[in-house]
PDB file of C-alpha atoms and ligand atoms in Angstrom:
ATOM      1  CA  MET A1225    -114.595  34.406 176.348  1.00  0.00           C
ATOM      2  CA  THR A1226    -111.261  33.541 177.937  1.00  0.00           C
ATOM      3  CA  GLY A1227    -107.899  35.364 177.594  1.00  0.00           C
ATOM      4  CA  ARG A1228    -105.109  35.061 175.115  1.00  0.00           C
ATOM      5  CA  ARG A1229    -102.886  32.414 176.696  1.00  0.00           C
ATOM      6  CA  THR A1230    -103.239  28.749 177.716  1.00  0.00           C
ATOM      7  CA  PHE A1231    -100.837  26.051 178.769  1.00  0.00           C
ATOM      8  CA  THR A1232    -100.477  22.533 177.267  1.00  0.00           C
ATOM      9  CA  MET A1233     -98.445  19.364 177.684  1.00  0.00           C
ATOM     10  CA  ILE A1234     -98.064  16.578 175.127  1.00  0.00           C
ATOM     11  CA  LYS A1235     -98.192  13.677 177.598  1.00  0.00           C
ATOM     12  CA  PRO A1236     -95.840  10.686 177.809  1.00  0.00           C
ATOM     13  CA  ASP A1237     -98.233   8.365 175.895  1.00  0.00           C
ATOM     14  CA  ALA A1238     -98.348  10.670 172.867  1.00  0.00           C
ATOM     15  CA  VAL A1239     -94.580  11.229 172.939  1.00  0.00           C
ATOM     16  CA  GLU A1240     -93.908   7.439 173.129  1.00  0.00           C
ATOM     17  CA  ASN A1241     -96.265   6.850 170.264  1.00  0.00           C
ATOM     18  CA  GLY A1242     -94.539   9.394 168.035  1.00  0.00           C
ATOM     19  CA  HIS A1243     -97.340  11.933 167.881  1.00  0.00           C
ATOM     20  CA  ILE A1244     -95.448  15.089 168.785  1.00  0.00           C
ATOM     21  CA  GLY A1245     -95.328  16.404 165.196  1.00  0.00           C
ATOM     22  CA  ALA A1246     -98.956  15.561 164.388  1.00  0.00           C
ATOM     23  CA  ILE A1247    -100.265  17.182 167.555  1.00  0.00           C
ATOM     24  CA  LEU A1248     -98.145  20.358 167.077  1.00  0.00           C
ATOM     25  CA  GLU A1249     -99.486  20.484 163.479  1.00  0.00           C
ATOM     26  CA  LYS A1250    -103.108  20.349 164.769  1.00  0.00           C
ATOM     27  CA  ILE A1251    -102.240  23.080 167.349  1.00  0.00           C
ATOM     28  CA  SER A1252    -100.692  25.414 164.701  1.00  0.00           C
ATOM     29  CA  SER A1253    -103.419  24.802 162.161  1.00  0.00           C
ATOM     30  CA  ALA A1254    -106.055  25.845 164.739  1.00  0.00           C
ATOM     31  CA  GLY A1255    -104.365  29.215 164.991  1.00  0.00           C
ATOM     32  CA  PHE A1256    -102.402  28.867 168.157  1.00  0.00           C
ATOM     33  CA  LYS A1257     -99.017  30.528 168.322  1.00  0.00           C
ATOM     34  CA  ILE A1258     -96.350  28.794 170.434  1.00  0.00           C
ATOM     35  CA  ILE A1259     -94.753  31.395 172.673  1.00  0.00           C
ATOM     36  CA  ALA A1260     -92.835  29.000 174.939  1.00  0.00           C
ATOM     37  CA  MET A1261     -91.936  25.276 174.444  1.00  0.00           C
ATOM     38  CA  LYS A1262     -89.658  22.618 175.962  1.00  0.00           C
ATOM     39  CA  TYR A1263     -88.989  18.838 175.873  1.00  0.00           C
ATOM     40  CA  THR A1264     -88.691  17.708 179.443  1.00  0.00           C
ATOM     41  CA  GLN A1265     -89.624  15.008 182.019  1.00  0.00           C
ATOM     42  CA  LEU A1266     -91.522  15.614 185.174  1.00  0.00           C
ATOM     43  CA  SER A1267     -90.145  14.397 188.531  1.00  0.00           C
ATOM     44  CA  ARG A1268     -92.613  12.809 190.980  1.00  0.00           C
ATOM     45  CA  ARG A1269     -92.434  15.978 192.947  1.00  0.00           C
ATOM     46  CA  ASP A1270     -93.187  18.120 189.857  1.00  0.00           C
ATOM     47  CA  ALA A1271     -96.148  15.980 188.916  1.00  0.00           C
ATOM     48  CA  GLN A1272     -97.558  15.900 192.472  1.00  0.00           C
ATOM     49  CA  GLU A1273     -97.371  19.687 192.609  1.00  0.00           C
ATOM     50  CA  PHE A1274     -98.743  20.248 189.124  1.00  0.00           C
ATOM     51  CA  TYR A1275    -101.723  17.950 189.771  1.00  0.00           C
ATOM     52  CA  ALA A1276    -102.158  18.911 193.489  1.00  0.00           C
ATOM     53  CA  ILE A1277    -105.796  19.703 192.922  1.00  0.00           C
ATOM     54  CA  HIS A1278    -106.421  16.012 192.215  1.00  0.00           C
ATOM     55  CA  ARG A1279    -104.470  14.805 195.276  1.00  0.00           C
ATOM     56  CA  ASP A1280    -107.487  13.132 196.908  1.00  0.00           C
ATOM     57  CA  ARG A1281    -108.949  11.566 193.747  1.00  0.00           C
ATOM     58  CA  PRO A1282    -108.770   7.793 193.374  1.00  0.00           C
ATOM     59  CA  PHE A1283    -106.758   8.063 190.135  1.00  0.00           C
ATOM     60  CA  PHE A1284    -104.087  10.315 191.629  1.00  0.00           C
ATOM     61  CA  GLY A1285    -101.380   7.574 192.113  1.00  0.00           C
ATOM     62  CA  GLU A1286    -101.865   6.271 188.491  1.00  0.00           C
ATOM     63  CA  LEU A1287    -101.841   9.819 187.111  1.00  0.00           C
ATOM     64  CA  ILE A1288     -98.443  10.594 188.833  1.00  0.00           C
ATOM     65  CA  GLN A1289     -97.003   7.232 187.630  1.00  0.00           C
ATOM     66  CA  PHE A1290     -98.236   8.027 184.065  1.00  0.00           C
ATOM     67  CA  MET A1291     -97.075  11.612 183.834  1.00  0.00           C
ATOM     68  CA  THR A1292     -93.570  10.815 185.131  1.00  0.00           C
ATOM     69  CA  ARG A1293     -92.810   7.648 183.067  1.00  0.00           C
ATOM     70  CA  GLY A1294     -91.310   9.462 180.076  1.00  0.00           C
ATOM     71  CA  PRO A1295     -90.667  12.831 178.502  1.00  0.00           C
ATOM     72  CA  ILE A1296     -93.318  15.364 177.639  1.00  0.00           C
ATOM     73  CA  VAL A1297     -93.493  18.533 175.560  1.00  0.00           C
ATOM     74  CA  SER A1298     -94.789  21.530 177.493  1.00  0.00           C
ATOM     75  CA  ALA A1299     -95.826  24.805 175.835  1.00  0.00           C
ATOM     76  CA  ILE A1300     -97.564  28.086 176.347  1.00  0.00           C
ATOM     77  CA  LEU A1301     -99.942  28.887 173.458  1.00  0.00           C
ATOM     78  CA  GLU A1302    -101.441  32.237 172.404  1.00  0.00           C
ATOM     79  CA  LYS A1303    -104.675  32.928 170.591  1.00  0.00           C
ATOM     80  CA  ASP A1304    -107.885  34.816 171.283  1.00  0.00           C
ATOM     81  CA  ASN A1305    -110.105  32.870 173.625  1.00  0.00           C
ATOM     82  CA  ALA A1306    -107.154  30.507 174.198  1.00  0.00           C
ATOM     83  CA  VAL A1307    -108.412  28.361 177.171  1.00  0.00           C
ATOM     84  CA  ASP A1308    -111.865  27.624 175.733  1.00  0.00           C
ATOM     85  CA  ASP A1309    -110.710  27.163 172.191  1.00  0.00           C
ATOM     86  CA  PHE A1310    -107.892  24.808 173.171  1.00  0.00           C
ATOM     87  CA  ARG A1311    -110.181  22.710 175.319  1.00  0.00           C
ATOM     88  CA  ALA A1312    -112.528  22.411 172.292  1.00  0.00           C
ATOM     89  CA  LEU A1313    -109.562  21.383 170.130  1.00  0.00           C
ATOM     90  CA  ILE A1314    -108.387  18.615 172.508  1.00  0.00           C
ATOM     91  CA  GLY A1315    -111.908  17.257 173.265  1.00  0.00           C
ATOM     92  CA  ALA A1316    -113.300  15.571 176.362  1.00  0.00           C
ATOM     93  CA  THR A1317    -111.062  14.067 179.051  1.00  0.00           C
ATOM     94  CA  ASN A1318    -112.245  10.597 178.064  1.00  0.00           C
ATOM     95  CA  PRO A1319    -111.401  10.086 174.325  1.00  0.00           C
ATOM     96  CA  ALA A1320    -114.426   7.815 174.055  1.00  0.00           C
ATOM     97  CA  GLU A1321    -116.479  10.907 174.639  1.00  0.00           C
ATOM     98  CA  ALA A1322    -114.346  13.289 172.611  1.00  0.00           C
ATOM     99  CA  ALA A1323    -115.736  14.847 169.421  1.00  0.00           C
ATOM    100  CA  GLU A1324    -114.530  13.598 166.039  1.00  0.00           C
ATOM    101  CA  GLY A1325    -111.317  15.300 164.854  1.00  0.00           C
ATOM    102  CA  THR A1326    -110.240  16.382 168.315  1.00  0.00           C
ATOM    103  CA  ILE A1327    -106.703  15.641 169.440  1.00  0.00           C
ATOM    104  CA  ARG A1328    -107.835  13.226 172.147  1.00  0.00           C
ATOM    105  CA  LYS A1329    -110.208  11.447 169.788  1.00  0.00           C
ATOM    106  CA  LEU A1330    -107.317  11.032 167.325  1.00  0.00           C
ATOM    107  CA  PHE A1331    -104.427  10.228 169.632  1.00  0.00           C
ATOM    108  CA  ALA A1332    -105.588   9.208 173.082  1.00  0.00           C
ATOM    109  CA  LYS A1333    -106.117   5.687 174.435  1.00  0.00           C
ATOM    110  CA  ASP A1334    -108.306   6.195 177.436  1.00  0.00           C
ATOM    111  CA  ILE A1335    -109.369   8.651 180.163  1.00  0.00           C
ATOM    112  CA  GLY A1336    -105.947   8.293 181.882  1.00  0.00           C
ATOM    113  CA  GLU A1337    -103.614   8.167 179.016  1.00  0.00           C
ATOM    114  CA  ASN A1338    -105.241  10.961 177.066  1.00  0.00           C
ATOM    115  CA  ALA A1339    -102.414  12.423 175.027  1.00  0.00           C
ATOM    116  CA  VAL A1340    -102.605  16.141 175.980  1.00  0.00           C
ATOM    117  CA  HIS A1341    -103.232  18.551 178.768  1.00  0.00           C
ATOM    118  CA  GLY A1342    -105.111  21.821 178.441  1.00  0.00           C
ATOM    119  CA  SER A1343    -105.588  24.467 181.177  1.00  0.00           C
ATOM    120  CA  ASP A1344    -109.184  24.816 182.313  1.00  0.00           C
ATOM    121  CA  SER A1345    -109.192  28.581 183.242  1.00  0.00           C
ATOM    122  CA  ASP A1346    -107.138  31.740 182.593  1.00  0.00           C
ATOM    123  CA  GLU A1347    -106.048  31.608 186.267  1.00  0.00           C
ATOM    124  CA  ASN A1348    -104.725  28.055 185.927  1.00  0.00           C
ATOM    125  CA  ALA A1349    -103.196  28.794 182.534  1.00  0.00           C
ATOM    126  CA  LEU A1350    -101.016  31.448 184.279  1.00  0.00           C
ATOM    127  CA  ILE A1351    -100.137  29.198 187.246  1.00  0.00           C
ATOM    128  CA  GLU A1352     -99.345  26.261 185.010  1.00  0.00           C
ATOM    129  CA  GLY A1353     -97.363  28.241 182.522  1.00  0.00           C
ATOM    130  CA  SER A1354     -95.364  29.827 185.304  1.00  0.00           C
ATOM    131  CA  PHE A1355     -94.723  26.428 186.859  1.00  0.00           C
ATOM    132  CA  HIS A1356     -92.917  25.268 183.639  1.00  0.00           C
ATOM    133  CA  PHE A1357     -91.359  28.501 182.237  1.00  0.00           C
ATOM    134  CA  SER A1358     -89.614  31.558 183.533  1.00  0.00           C
ATOM    135  CA  GLY A1359     -90.463  34.956 181.930  1.00  0.00           C
ATOM    136  CA  ARG A1360     -87.125  34.640 180.167  1.00  0.00           C
ATOM    137  CA  GLU A1361     -88.367  31.529 178.309  1.00  0.00           C
ATOM    138  CA  ILE A1362     -91.518  33.118 176.893  1.00  0.00           C
ATOM    139  CA  TYR A1363     -91.246  34.946 173.579  1.00  0.00           C
TER     140      TYR A1363
HETATM  141  N1  UDP B 118    -107.614  11.279 184.862  1.00  0.00           N
HETATM  142  C1  UDP B 118    -107.579   9.920 185.043  1.00  0.00           C
HETATM  143  N2  UDP B 118    -108.821   9.288 185.479  1.00  0.00           N
HETATM  144  C2  UDP B 118    -109.962  10.008 185.606  1.00  0.00           C
HETATM  145  C3  UDP B 118    -109.920  11.436 185.365  1.00  0.00           C
HETATM  146  C4  UDP B 118    -108.715  12.030 184.964  1.00  0.00           C
HETATM  147  O1  UDP B 118    -106.585   9.293 185.021  1.00  0.00           O
HETATM  148  O2  UDP B 118    -111.025   9.460 185.926  1.00  0.00           O
HETATM  149  C5  UDP B 118    -106.327  11.891 184.474  1.00  0.00           C
HETATM  150  C6  UDP B 118    -106.267  12.324 183.046  1.00  0.00           C
HETATM  151  O3  UDP B 118    -104.918  12.125 182.571  1.00  0.00           O
HETATM  152  C7  UDP B 118    -106.762  13.729 183.012  1.00  0.00           C
HETATM  153  C8  UDP B 118    -105.994  14.257 184.303  1.00  0.00           C
HETATM  154  O4  UDP B 118    -106.204  13.140 185.205  1.00  0.00           O
HETATM  155  O5  UDP B 118    -106.278  14.431 181.880  1.00  0.00           O
HETATM  156  C9  UDP B 118    -106.592  15.469 184.879  1.00  0.00           C
HETATM  157  O6  UDP B 118    -107.987  15.304 185.113  1.00  0.00           O
HETATM  158  P1  UDP B 118    -109.014  16.463 184.778  1.00  0.00           P
HETATM  159  O7  UDP B 118    -110.360  16.108 185.282  1.00  0.00           O
HETATM  160  O8  UDP B 118    -108.485  17.767 185.187  1.00  0.00           O
HETATM  161  O9  UDP B 118    -109.147  16.397 183.173  1.00  0.00           O
HETATM  162  P2  UDP B 118    -108.646  17.379 181.987  1.00  0.00           P
HETATM  163  O10 UDP B 118    -108.692  18.749 182.503  1.00  0.00           O
HETATM  164  O11 UDP B 118    -107.179  16.949 181.688  1.00  0.00           O
HETATM  165  O12 UDP B 118    -109.478  17.102 180.841  1.00  0.00           O
HETATM  166 MG1   MG B 119    -107.987  19.607 184.190  1.00  0.00          MG
END
């Protein structure tokens, strides 16, 4: 059981393809309450800091290029068991392996351009949410 908050981004591919509304609808229907949200674009520096944990992975350069190429929607979501339930809702990192009905299965192209981010732990949900939002922006 995880805590009551997680952090998400609707990534540039999903924004470009006009899926913001459909993805927010899936999130709301699954019982998540949006407690912070913004439409924004990551700078290279933002993306490198946000994904610092993946710095040494072979896909890092591609990931930074992708995540900075257009606007995103970032949000903090609230629900019981938020981190685990949201990871279940979005599906596997690779949409080819994602379960039917998951957000990545429905809207993602491949393992890189996979439509949405979801925090992988309560600790990272807090770090990631604080990276994007001040306390003043969370309601
Ligand atoms: N990624 C990629 N190639 C890979 C694995 C990951 O481009 O082989 C990208 C993808 O956008 C993914 C992000 O890097 O969502 C972070 O990877 P992670 O393993 O943390 O997956 P996630 O937690 O997003 O499911
Ligand atoms: Mg991850």
